[in-house]
Structures are given as structure tokens and as C-alpha cells.
Amino acid sequence: MPRCRLCGGRSNLFLSEHRLPLCKNCYPKWFLRITERTIEKWKMFNKNEKVLVAVSGGKDSVALWYSLSKLGYNTSAVHIVISETEYSLKSENFVKEISNIIKSPYHIIRIKNELGKDIDEISKELKREHCSLCSIIKRRLLNKFAFENNYDVVVTGHNLDDETASLLGNVLRWDLKYLLNQMPVLEKKDNFVKKAKPFIRFTDKEIKLFSQIEKLPFIDERCPFSKGAHSILYKEVFERIEKEMPPSKWTFYSNFVKKIHKILLNSKEKEENLNKCKICNYPSSKETCSFCRIKEKLTIKN
Ligand code: AMP
Ligand code: ZN
């Protein structure tokens, strides 16, 4: 019977990604230790900085907010209400619940208040699929809020499964611009607040296990608008690869970060990203950035 690597007692868990036997008692301790180590290794933020956690109400961002607060970081959260559906209402309630547990404040931003329409209405009007619109809009609203309220860093709950899935998608398209931004940390630049992903070392399952052991409240359903999203297919494909050849996820992701990203930094793509949007002045490869293009189209139609 393998022994728990932390306490030497009987292990009842084996983390294949880390090749690590643990017991359930030690698991949360290990989880927090890895989180802190990741934050320090990548110089994501320190205990004197103001950290804004983007909390969707799903397991990853709820666990992230909880972990950072347990580790003694100075956090508050922001939740973006994407639509007026029951799913959004439930998500918002989970954010409220976790805020009560950790006694940390949160802010609400409604897409409908900012753009006059919710994500479903925008998607129908522009005849574009929800997920890409939603991520462009959420990214901008998060940054704007963090910038205007002087946060040092915005953190998201992106985990190893999310990162390998989107890396695979970007590689399938050889989308160098997206690849350039796919790092655990993106440094502050002009009106662009620093971004960090402290959970890149964990898989979906590992975060879920932590949430269950700590009895955290979170919404355990997929966003109703994500049906048919490519990321779901990429995650399924990676599960198969991982099963046959562990630890493929970490090897794929960490080698990209260690080796390939450096090559991209010296490429011409980097130069193209230095342009600024003529409307909002944010970095953009085109004359007008993707967020302002969405706003323009919505105004023209109104
Ligand atoms: P997703 O793209 O839905 O997998 O979300 C990735 C990360 O973005 C989450 O872990 C959160 O940190 C953040 N996020 C997603 N949706 C929201 C939201 N509605 N409000 C605030 N943060 C969000
Ligand atoms: Zn713009």
C-alpha cells in the first residue's frame, strides 16, 4: 500500500499528473502549497498587492478565491453577469455564498448595463457564436474595472485542462497572436492590467476534489451558451491522450511555455501586436480592436 508523501500515513489518492500518492487529509495542504509555489515561481503577485479575482461561480474561480484568501492574499472579486437566464442567477448566488464564507467583498458587472444587451441578444444580433463574443467582452470589462479601481493584478481560474485545450486549438490554427498571449502571467502594459493564472498546475479533477473536500459552493453545470464549443472537444481529445501517455498535458503546456514562447517573442507577430485601437487606445493588431468593433456594430444597428 503506497504511503502519503506528506504524512506517511495510508494514501487513498494517487495524482497521476504529479505521480504523487496522498491522503485526503493532506490533499488541501498540498493544493494550497502548489498554488503558493506557482504564484511565487511566476512572480504573479505578493501579499501587499491588490488582487482582483474574476469569479464566475464555477468550481475553478470559487476555489481560487477561497485558496488565495486562505493563503492570506489581499483579494476581492468581480463577477460578470452575462445574461438574464437562470444559470446566471444561480452563478451570482454562488459568488455571494463564497463571499460570505471567506468574508471578502465582490463587485457585479452586468453586460446588459455596459452594452445595452445581454450576451444572448448580442449573439443573435451580430449572428456570431456566444463563446468568442463572451470572452472578448468579459476580458475587456474585467480589465477596465481593474484599471479604474487600481488593482495590481487580475487572476482567473484557468487550469491545466483549459490551457492545454486552448493551446491545442491555437496550434491547430497556428494562431500566433493567441499563442503569444497564452502565458501564466501577462505583464502590465499601459492601460492593460497584469493578468495571472495561479491554477495552471491543476487539472479539472484536482480542483473539483479540493472543492469537495473543502465543501465549497459552486455551480456544477455548463454555461447554456457553450453548447458545441470547440474547447469541449479539445478537452475530450486530451483526456484520451493523457490516459495513454501521462503526463501529456503538463509536458505539452510546460514545453510551450519554456521553449516555444521564447521563439514567438522574437517573431514579427510580436511587432503586429504593438498597434493601438483608434477608438479606445488598447493594444490591437487591427485599426479598431475586437471589443470596439462589437460596440460599433451594435450601435449601427440600434
Ligand atoms: P471560462 O472561460 O468560462 O472557462 O472561464 C475562465 C475563467 O474566467 C474563470 O475561471 C474565471 O476566473 C473567469 N470568468 C469566466 N466567466 C466569468 C464571469 N462571468 N465573471 C467573472 N469571471 C469569469
Ligand atoms: Zn478599441
PDB file of N, CA and C in Angstrom, residues 12 59 144:
ATOM      1  N   ASN A  12      -4.897   7.382   0.062  1.00  0.00           N
ATOM      2  CA  ASN A  12      -6.112   6.937  -0.627  1.00  0.00           C
ATOM      3  C   ASN A  12      -6.347   7.733  -1.908  1.00  0.00           C
ATOM      4  N   LYS A  59     -16.405  25.975 -10.326  1.00  0.00           N
ATOM      5  CA  LYS A  59     -15.520  25.425  -9.297  1.00  0.00           C
ATOM      6  C   LYS A  59     -14.129  26.068  -9.285  1.00  0.00           C
ATOM      7  N   LYS A 144     -11.048  46.771 -17.599  1.00  0.00           N
ATOM      8  CA  LYS A 144     -11.492  48.151 -17.363  1.00  0.00           C
ATOM      9  C   LYS A 144     -11.749  48.355 -15.863  1.00  0.00           C
TER      10      LYS A 144
END
